[in-house]
């Protein structure tokens, strides 16, 4: 589609929650089988649907008891959606529709707006030894934690007691060695850590399903900060969701000298020179 089309909860359960839309048919309703699930008694089990016509979406009411509205007008026949339209599900629920592009959708206020932190001389930078993923403990693998029947790896998980994670590590792929070391050390300290080691297939919907489950179950979110992370749409989205859900977000500054503006008033730990000292500081912040 080029742009990323979304529905954002303006009023209703989970305010500011964002649903990513992919080409094709998108169903909206209270039933969990819908693509967009709104858990509210005023919403019908199958309330309305969005149909991709090659250029954009049109919305159709599915004979919902309380009606479907666009900008206050009841939808009697299929009608196109335009950026900024307010979709009403009955009178209690309002969703806003947008077709913003990649950078606007995920990184607004993240990559394009940042604040400086003190520069450091890298005379004795932290050295991180690459981890052998074949030897990585099974408890660090995302699918094992989530126990999703479509993702669960019974071979690697066999014999492990898989608790719900309490800490989520967000990072760019270029910073994987540092992120894996950090996750492993946190696990050794008794934290239940969620980190995506292998990359999640299945497209945007699979990412949303799995990652949002992990974020929802986590008390803390540690964001590895680097120039690559600042440019990462995935990291930007994880930060946005974590802030919307009021998670305890801590930045782990790994490279560079900038923090996302969204995180400037939150705690950060400087890992750029001495890993062990910074790790102790992080443990103190995590309590």
mmCIF file of C-alpha atoms in Angstrom:
data_model
loop_
_atom_site.group_PDB
_atom_site.id
_atom_site.type_symbol
_atom_site.label_atom_id
_atom_site.label_comp_id
_atom_site.label_asym_id
_atom_site.label_seq_id
_atom_site.Cartn_x
_atom_site.Cartn_y
_atom_site.Cartn_z
ATOM 1 C CA UNK A 1 0.000 0.000 0.000
ATOM 2 C CA UNK A 2 2.989 2.314 0.389
ATOM 3 C CA UNK A 3 1.609 4.173 3.395
ATOM 4 C CA UNK A 4 0.636 2.635 6.713
ATOM 5 C CA UNK A 5 -3.091 2.797 7.290
ATOM 6 C CA UNK A 6 -4.275 2.786 10.873
ATOM 7 C CA UNK A 7 -7.262 3.083 13.173
ATOM 8 C CA UNK A 8 -6.539 4.791 16.497
ATOM 9 C CA UNK A 9 -8.825 4.612 19.521
ATOM 10 C CA UNK A 10 -9.910 8.178 20.276
ATOM 11 C CA UNK A 11 -12.578 7.226 22.789
ATOM 12 C CA UNK A 12 -13.247 3.771 24.194
ATOM 13 C CA UNK A 13 -11.245 0.854 25.639
ATOM 14 C CA UNK A 14 -7.456 1.387 25.517
ATOM 15 C CA UNK A 15 -7.393 5.076 24.483
ATOM 16 C CA UNK A 16 -4.682 5.843 21.880
ATOM 17 C CA UNK A 17 -4.306 2.157 21.010
ATOM 18 C CA UNK A 18 -3.392 1.791 17.326
ATOM 19 C CA UNK A 19 -4.575 -0.927 14.962
ATOM 20 C CA UNK A 20 -2.442 -1.415 11.844
ATOM 21 C CA UNK A 21 -4.430 -2.154 8.706
ATOM 22 C CA UNK A 22 -3.212 -4.383 5.878
ATOM 23 C CA UNK A 23 -4.602 -4.687 2.371
ATOM 24 C CA UNK A 24 -7.779 -6.668 2.042
ATOM 25 C CA UNK A 25 -10.828 -7.045 4.238
ATOM 26 C CA UNK A 26 -10.664 -5.716 7.813
ATOM 27 C CA UNK A 27 -13.494 -6.678 10.160
ATOM 28 C CA UNK A 28 -14.303 -4.634 13.270
ATOM 29 C CA UNK A 29 -16.358 -5.779 16.246
ATOM 30 C CA UNK A 30 -16.528 -7.228 19.743
ATOM 31 C CA UNK A 31 -15.910 -10.845 18.729
ATOM 32 C CA UNK A 32 -12.288 -11.930 19.165
ATOM 33 C CA UNK A 33 -12.180 -13.311 15.630
ATOM 34 C CA UNK A 34 -12.256 -9.771 14.181
ATOM 35 C CA UNK A 35 -9.133 -8.074 12.864
ATOM 36 C CA UNK A 36 -9.929 -5.037 15.028
ATOM 37 C CA UNK A 37 -11.402 -6.109 18.377
ATOM 38 C CA UNK A 38 -13.223 -3.487 20.473
ATOM 39 C CA UNK A 39 -14.375 -4.948 23.775
ATOM 40 C CA UNK A 40 -17.358 -2.788 24.616
ATOM 41 C CA UNK A 41 -20.980 -3.766 25.120
ATOM 42 C CA UNK A 42 -22.167 -1.064 22.694
ATOM 43 C CA UNK A 43 -20.174 -2.679 19.874
ATOM 44 C CA UNK A 44 -21.802 -5.523 17.951
ATOM 45 C CA UNK A 45 -19.981 -8.833 17.604
ATOM 46 C CA UNK A 46 -19.440 -8.027 13.914
ATOM 47 C CA UNK A 47 -20.007 -4.293 13.700
ATOM 48 C CA UNK A 48 -18.502 -3.052 10.427
ATOM 49 C CA UNK A 49 -15.825 -3.817 7.880
ATOM 50 C CA UNK A 50 -13.203 -1.943 5.890
ATOM 51 C CA UNK A 51 -12.649 -3.039 2.292
ATOM 52 C CA UNK A 52 -9.482 -2.172 0.353
ATOM 53 C CA UNK A 53 -10.287 -1.066 -3.199
ATOM 54 C CA UNK A 54 -6.757 -0.585 -4.519
ATOM 55 C CA UNK A 55 -6.532 3.093 -3.617
ATOM 56 C CA UNK A 56 -7.945 3.251 -0.117
ATOM 57 C CA UNK A 57 -10.492 1.824 2.283
ATOM 58 C CA UNK A 58 -14.244 2.073 2.226
ATOM 59 C CA UNK A 59 -16.310 1.330 5.292
ATOM 60 C CA UNK A 60 -19.464 -0.773 5.390
ATOM 61 C CA UNK A 61 -21.890 -1.217 8.280
ATOM 62 C CA UNK A 62 -22.766 -4.845 9.094
ATOM 63 C CA UNK A 63 -26.245 -4.074 10.424
ATOM 64 C CA UNK A 64 -24.789 -3.195 13.813
ATOM 65 C CA UNK A 65 -27.420 -2.607 16.481
ATOM 66 C CA UNK A 66 -26.056 0.806 17.469
ATOM 67 C CA UNK A 67 -24.907 1.820 14.002
ATOM 68 C CA UNK A 68 -21.672 2.867 12.361
ATOM 69 C CA UNK A 69 -20.904 6.563 11.862
ATOM 70 C CA UNK A 70 -18.321 8.602 9.951
ATOM 71 C CA UNK A 71 -17.864 12.157 11.205
ATOM 72 C CA UNK A 72 -21.246 11.930 12.922
ATOM 73 C CA UNK A 73 -23.157 10.667 9.872
ATOM 74 C CA UNK A 74 -24.638 7.182 10.010
ATOM 75 C CA UNK A 75 -23.257 4.806 7.382
ATOM 76 C CA UNK A 76 -26.148 3.458 5.326
ATOM 77 C CA UNK A 77 -24.114 2.535 2.246
ATOM 78 C CA UNK A 78 -20.405 1.837 1.709
ATOM 79 C CA UNK A 79 -18.389 5.070 1.762
ATOM 80 C CA UNK A 80 -14.674 5.867 1.373
ATOM 81 C CA UNK A 81 -12.532 6.772 4.352
ATOM 82 C CA UNK A 82 -10.224 9.787 4.250
ATOM 83 C CA UNK A 83 -7.389 10.831 6.501
ATOM 84 C CA UNK A 84 -8.708 12.238 9.757
ATOM 85 C CA UNK A 85 -12.182 10.670 9.510
ATOM 86 C CA UNK A 86 -13.749 9.825 12.856
ATOM 87 C CA UNK A 87 -15.394 6.404 12.857
ATOM 88 C CA UNK A 88 -18.103 5.961 15.485
ATOM 89 C CA UNK A 89 -19.233 2.572 16.730
ATOM 90 C CA UNK A 90 -22.481 3.510 18.374
ATOM 91 C CA UNK A 91 -22.159 6.619 20.528
ATOM 92 C CA UNK A 92 -19.481 5.450 22.967
ATOM 93 C CA UNK A 93 -16.598 4.429 20.673
ATOM 94 C CA UNK A 94 -14.672 6.729 18.338
ATOM 95 C CA UNK A 95 -11.767 5.619 16.158
ATOM 96 C CA UNK A 96 -9.737 7.941 13.942
ATOM 97 C CA UNK A 97 -8.522 6.797 10.529
ATOM 98 C CA UNK A 98 -5.188 7.816 9.039
ATOM 99 C CA UNK A 99 -3.015 6.821 6.088
ATOM 100 C CA UNK A 100 0.255 8.331 7.330
ATOM 101 C CA UNK A 101 3.582 7.183 5.911
ATOM 102 C CA UNK A 102 6.213 5.098 7.675
ATOM 103 C CA UNK A 103 8.143 7.870 9.400
ATOM 104 C CA UNK A 104 5.062 9.804 10.425
ATOM 105 C CA UNK A 105 3.301 6.711 11.708
ATOM 106 C CA UNK A 106 6.000 5.195 13.861
ATOM 107 C CA UNK A 107 8.753 7.711 14.475
ATOM 108 C CA UNK A 108 7.034 11.049 14.942
ATOM 109 C CA UNK A 109 8.717 12.646 17.929
ATOM 110 C CA UNK A 110 11.142 9.735 18.052
ATOM 111 C CA UNK A 111 13.778 9.907 15.339
ATOM 112 C CA UNK A 112 13.108 13.417 14.116
ATOM 113 C CA UNK A 113 13.137 15.094 17.527
ATOM 114 C CA UNK A 114 15.866 14.304 20.021
ATOM 115 C CA UNK A 115 17.865 15.794 22.876
ATOM 116 C CA UNK A 116 21.605 15.720 23.466
ATOM 117 C CA UNK A 117 23.292 13.879 26.302
ATOM 118 C CA UNK A 118 26.930 14.474 27.295
ATOM 119 C CA UNK A 119 29.566 13.223 24.872
ATOM 120 C CA UNK A 120 32.077 10.691 26.144
ATOM 121 C CA UNK A 121 35.587 9.816 25.034
ATOM 122 C CA UNK A 122 35.736 6.209 23.898
ATOM 123 C CA UNK A 123 39.275 5.567 25.203
ATOM 124 C CA UNK A 124 38.101 2.376 26.909
ATOM 125 C CA UNK A 125 34.805 1.467 25.286
ATOM 126 C CA UNK A 126 32.805 -1.506 26.458
ATOM 127 C CA UNK A 127 33.653 -4.650 24.538
ATOM 128 C CA UNK A 128 30.831 -7.094 23.934
ATOM 129 C CA UNK A 129 31.592 -10.635 22.885
ATOM 130 C CA UNK A 130 29.078 -11.983 20.331
ATOM 131 C CA UNK A 131 26.742 -14.663 21.715
ATOM 132 C CA UNK A 132 26.311 -17.985 19.976
ATOM 133 C CA UNK A 133 22.560 -18.164 19.406
ATOM 134 C CA UNK A 134 22.719 -21.945 19.200
ATOM 135 C CA UNK A 135 23.782 -21.931 22.844
ATOM 136 C CA UNK A 136 21.365 -19.225 23.984
ATOM 137 C CA UNK A 137 19.067 -20.426 26.797
ATOM 138 C CA UNK A 138 15.586 -21.279 25.617
ATOM 139 C CA UNK A 139 14.034 -18.959 28.168
ATOM 140 C CA UNK A 140 15.247 -15.945 26.195
ATOM 141 C CA UNK A 141 13.325 -16.874 23.057
ATOM 142 C CA UNK A 142 10.175 -14.855 22.484
ATOM 143 C CA UNK A 143 7.906 -17.708 21.314
ATOM 144 C CA UNK A 144 8.644 -19.777 24.434
ATOM 145 C CA UNK A 145 7.425 -17.021 26.731
ATOM 146 C CA UNK A 146 4.241 -16.321 24.867
ATOM 147 C CA UNK A 147 3.154 -19.946 24.601
ATOM 148 C CA UNK A 148 1.387 -19.142 21.356
ATOM 149 C CA UNK A 149 0.352 -22.405 19.654
ATOM 150 C CA UNK A 150 1.457 -20.983 16.307
ATOM 151 C CA UNK A 151 4.916 -20.049 17.572
ATOM 152 C CA UNK A 152 5.739 -22.363 20.460
ATOM 153 C CA UNK A 153 8.943 -24.326 19.943
ATOM 154 C CA UNK A 154 8.447 -27.499 21.962
ATOM 155 C CA UNK A 155 11.973 -28.759 21.323
ATOM 156 C CA UNK A 156 13.772 -25.757 22.796
ATOM 157 C CA UNK A 157 11.206 -25.195 25.544
ATOM 158 C CA UNK A 158 11.018 -28.776 26.771
ATOM 159 C CA UNK A 159 11.969 -29.023 30.426
ATOM 160 C CA UNK A 160 11.713 -25.286 31.106
ATOM 161 C CA UNK A 161 9.160 -23.601 33.337
ATOM 162 C CA UNK A 162 8.141 -20.561 31.270
ATOM 163 C CA UNK A 163 6.978 -17.698 33.497
ATOM 164 C CA UNK A 164 5.434 -14.539 32.136
ATOM 165 C CA UNK A 165 8.113 -11.960 31.339
ATOM 166 C CA UNK A 166 8.528 -8.923 33.549
ATOM 167 C CA UNK A 167 11.061 -7.026 31.426
ATOM 168 C CA UNK A 168 11.040 -6.280 27.695
ATOM 169 C CA UNK A 169 14.249 -5.388 25.810
ATOM 170 C CA UNK A 170 13.757 -3.224 22.711
ATOM 171 C CA UNK A 171 16.686 -2.888 20.315
ATOM 172 C CA UNK A 172 17.746 -2.473 16.694
ATOM 173 C CA UNK A 173 19.211 -5.493 14.912
ATOM 174 C CA UNK A 174 22.576 -3.732 14.579
ATOM 175 C CA UNK A 175 22.874 -3.681 18.391
ATOM 176 C CA UNK A 176 22.039 -7.361 18.878
ATOM 177 C CA UNK A 177 25.298 -8.416 20.581
ATOM 178 C CA UNK A 178 24.850 -5.793 23.282
ATOM 179 C CA UNK A 179 21.118 -6.485 23.633
ATOM 180 C CA UNK A 180 21.673 -10.249 24.011
ATOM 181 C CA UNK A 181 24.400 -9.698 26.623
ATOM 182 C CA UNK A 182 22.147 -7.314 28.541
ATOM 183 C CA UNK A 183 19.180 -9.692 28.427
ATOM 184 C CA UNK A 184 21.279 -12.638 29.560
ATOM 185 C CA UNK A 185 22.779 -10.682 32.467
ATOM 186 C CA UNK A 186 19.361 -9.453 33.558
ATOM 187 C CA UNK A 187 18.045 -13.008 33.474
ATOM 188 C CA UNK A 188 20.977 -14.081 35.652
ATOM 189 C CA UNK A 189 19.878 -11.442 38.176
ATOM 190 C CA UNK A 190 16.457 -13.047 38.436
ATOM 191 C CA UNK A 191 14.476 -10.952 35.960
ATOM 192 C CA UNK A 192 12.069 -12.592 33.548
ATOM 193 C CA UNK A 193 13.224 -11.177 30.221
ATOM 194 C CA UNK A 194 11.483 -11.002 26.837
ATOM 195 C CA UNK A 195 13.693 -10.377 23.812
ATOM 196 C CA UNK A 196 13.205 -11.271 20.154
ATOM 197 C CA UNK A 197 16.316 -13.237 19.229
ATOM 198 C CA UNK A 198 15.317 -14.655 15.899
ATOM 199 C CA UNK A 199 13.095 -12.036 14.299
ATOM 200 C CA UNK A 200 9.351 -12.469 14.009
ATOM 201 C CA UNK A 201 7.975 -13.547 10.669
ATOM 202 C CA UNK A 202 4.410 -13.245 9.508
ATOM 203 C CA UNK A 203 4.292 -9.555 8.645
ATOM 204 C CA UNK A 204 2.924 -6.577 10.508
ATOM 205 C CA UNK A 205 -0.038 -8.355 12.080
ATOM 206 C CA UNK A 206 2.175 -11.110 13.471
ATOM 207 C CA UNK A 207 4.549 -8.490 14.910
ATOM 208 C CA UNK A 208 1.659 -6.659 16.527
ATOM 209 C CA UNK A 209 0.135 -9.819 17.988
ATOM 210 C CA UNK A 210 3.320 -11.215 19.506
ATOM 211 C CA UNK A 211 5.107 -8.047 20.556
ATOM 212 C CA UNK A 212 2.077 -6.369 22.064
ATOM 213 C CA UNK A 213 1.425 -9.511 24.115
ATOM 214 C CA UNK A 214 4.953 -9.306 25.493
ATOM 215 C CA UNK A 215 4.754 -5.565 26.179
ATOM 216 C CA UNK A 216 1.423 -5.985 27.901
ATOM 217 C CA UNK A 217 2.870 -8.652 30.219
ATOM 218 C CA UNK A 218 6.042 -6.708 31.041
ATOM 219 C CA UNK A 219 6.465 -4.324 33.954
ATOM 220 C CA UNK A 220 9.646 -2.695 32.631
ATOM 221 C CA UNK A 221 10.893 -1.825 29.141
ATOM 222 C CA UNK A 222 14.619 -1.305 28.551
ATOM 223 C CA UNK A 223 15.329 0.471 25.254
ATOM 224 C CA UNK A 224 18.807 0.110 23.767
ATOM 225 C CA UNK A 225 19.610 3.563 22.369
ATOM 226 C CA UNK A 226 21.910 4.038 19.375
ATOM 227 C CA UNK A 227 21.763 5.849 16.020
ATOM 228 C CA UNK A 228 20.401 2.636 14.494
ATOM 229 C CA UNK A 229 17.712 2.401 17.161
ATOM 230 C CA UNK A 230 16.790 6.046 16.578
ATOM 231 C CA UNK A 231 16.164 5.188 12.917
ATOM 232 C CA UNK A 232 14.331 1.932 13.601
ATOM 233 C CA UNK A 233 10.586 1.873 12.938
ATOM 234 C CA UNK A 234 10.228 -1.245 15.090
ATOM 235 C CA UNK A 235 11.961 0.303 18.107
ATOM 236 C CA UNK A 236 9.925 3.471 17.647
ATOM 237 C CA UNK A 237 6.707 1.506 17.697
ATOM 238 C CA UNK A 238 7.705 -0.482 20.778
ATOM 239 C CA UNK A 239 8.541 2.738 22.635
ATOM 240 C CA UNK A 240 5.260 4.327 21.588
ATOM 241 C CA UNK A 241 3.218 1.348 22.792
ATOM 242 C CA UNK A 242 5.176 1.116 26.067
ATOM 243 C CA UNK A 243 4.536 4.788 26.826
ATOM 244 C CA UNK A 244 0.860 4.504 25.951
ATOM 245 C CA UNK A 245 0.546 1.608 28.382
ATOM 246 C CA UNK A 246 2.450 3.465 31.142
ATOM 247 C CA UNK A 247 5.288 0.979 31.377
ATOM 248 C CA UNK A 248 8.459 1.826 33.303
ATOM 249 C CA UNK A 249 10.698 2.749 30.341
ATOM 250 C CA UNK A 250 14.462 3.028 30.877
ATOM 251 C CA UNK A 251 16.928 3.951 28.128
ATOM 252 C CA UNK A 252 20.206 2.032 27.894
ATOM 253 C CA UNK A 253 22.487 4.429 26.006
ATOM 254 C CA UNK A 254 24.838 2.267 23.944
ATOM 255 C CA UNK A 255 26.104 4.454 21.085
ATOM 256 C CA UNK A 256 25.778 8.098 20.098
ATOM 257 C CA UNK A 257 24.848 11.128 22.164
ATOM 258 C CA UNK A 258 21.134 11.610 21.599
ATOM 259 C CA UNK A 259 17.977 10.407 23.310
ATOM 260 C CA UNK A 260 14.522 10.389 21.699
ATOM 261 C CA UNK A 261 12.570 13.416 22.850
ATOM 262 C CA UNK A 262 9.828 11.079 24.068
ATOM 263 C CA UNK A 263 12.264 9.631 26.622
ATOM 264 C CA UNK A 264 14.105 12.766 27.719
ATOM 265 C CA UNK A 265 12.268 13.059 31.054
ATOM 266 C CA UNK A 266 12.663 9.370 31.904
ATOM 267 C CA UNK A 267 15.591 7.493 33.420
ATOM 268 C CA UNK A 268 18.558 6.496 31.298
ATOM 269 C CA UNK A 269 21.759 4.571 31.973
ATOM 270 C CA UNK A 270 25.011 5.276 30.117
ATOM 271 C CA UNK A 271 26.601 2.051 28.857
ATOM 272 C CA UNK A 272 28.988 3.771 26.434
ATOM 273 C CA UNK A 273 32.161 3.259 28.468
ATOM 274 C CA UNK A 274 31.907 0.919 31.461
ATOM 275 C CA UNK A 275 29.372 -1.874 31.149
ATOM 276 C CA UNK A 276 29.608 -3.249 34.694
ATOM 277 C CA UNK A 277 29.109 0.137 36.365
ATOM 278 C CA UNK A 278 26.192 0.955 34.077
ATOM 279 C CA UNK A 279 24.618 -2.441 34.681
ATOM 280 C CA UNK A 280 24.704 -1.812 38.446
ATOM 281 C CA UNK A 281 22.969 1.529 37.823
ATOM 282 C CA UNK A 282 20.319 -0.210 35.766
ATOM 283 C CA UNK A 283 19.678 -2.764 38.505
ATOM 284 C CA UNK A 284 19.204 0.076 40.974
ATOM 285 C CA UNK A 285 16.593 1.705 38.725
ATOM 286 C CA UNK A 286 14.792 -1.599 38.292
ATOM 287 C CA UNK A 287 14.592 -2.005 42.059
#
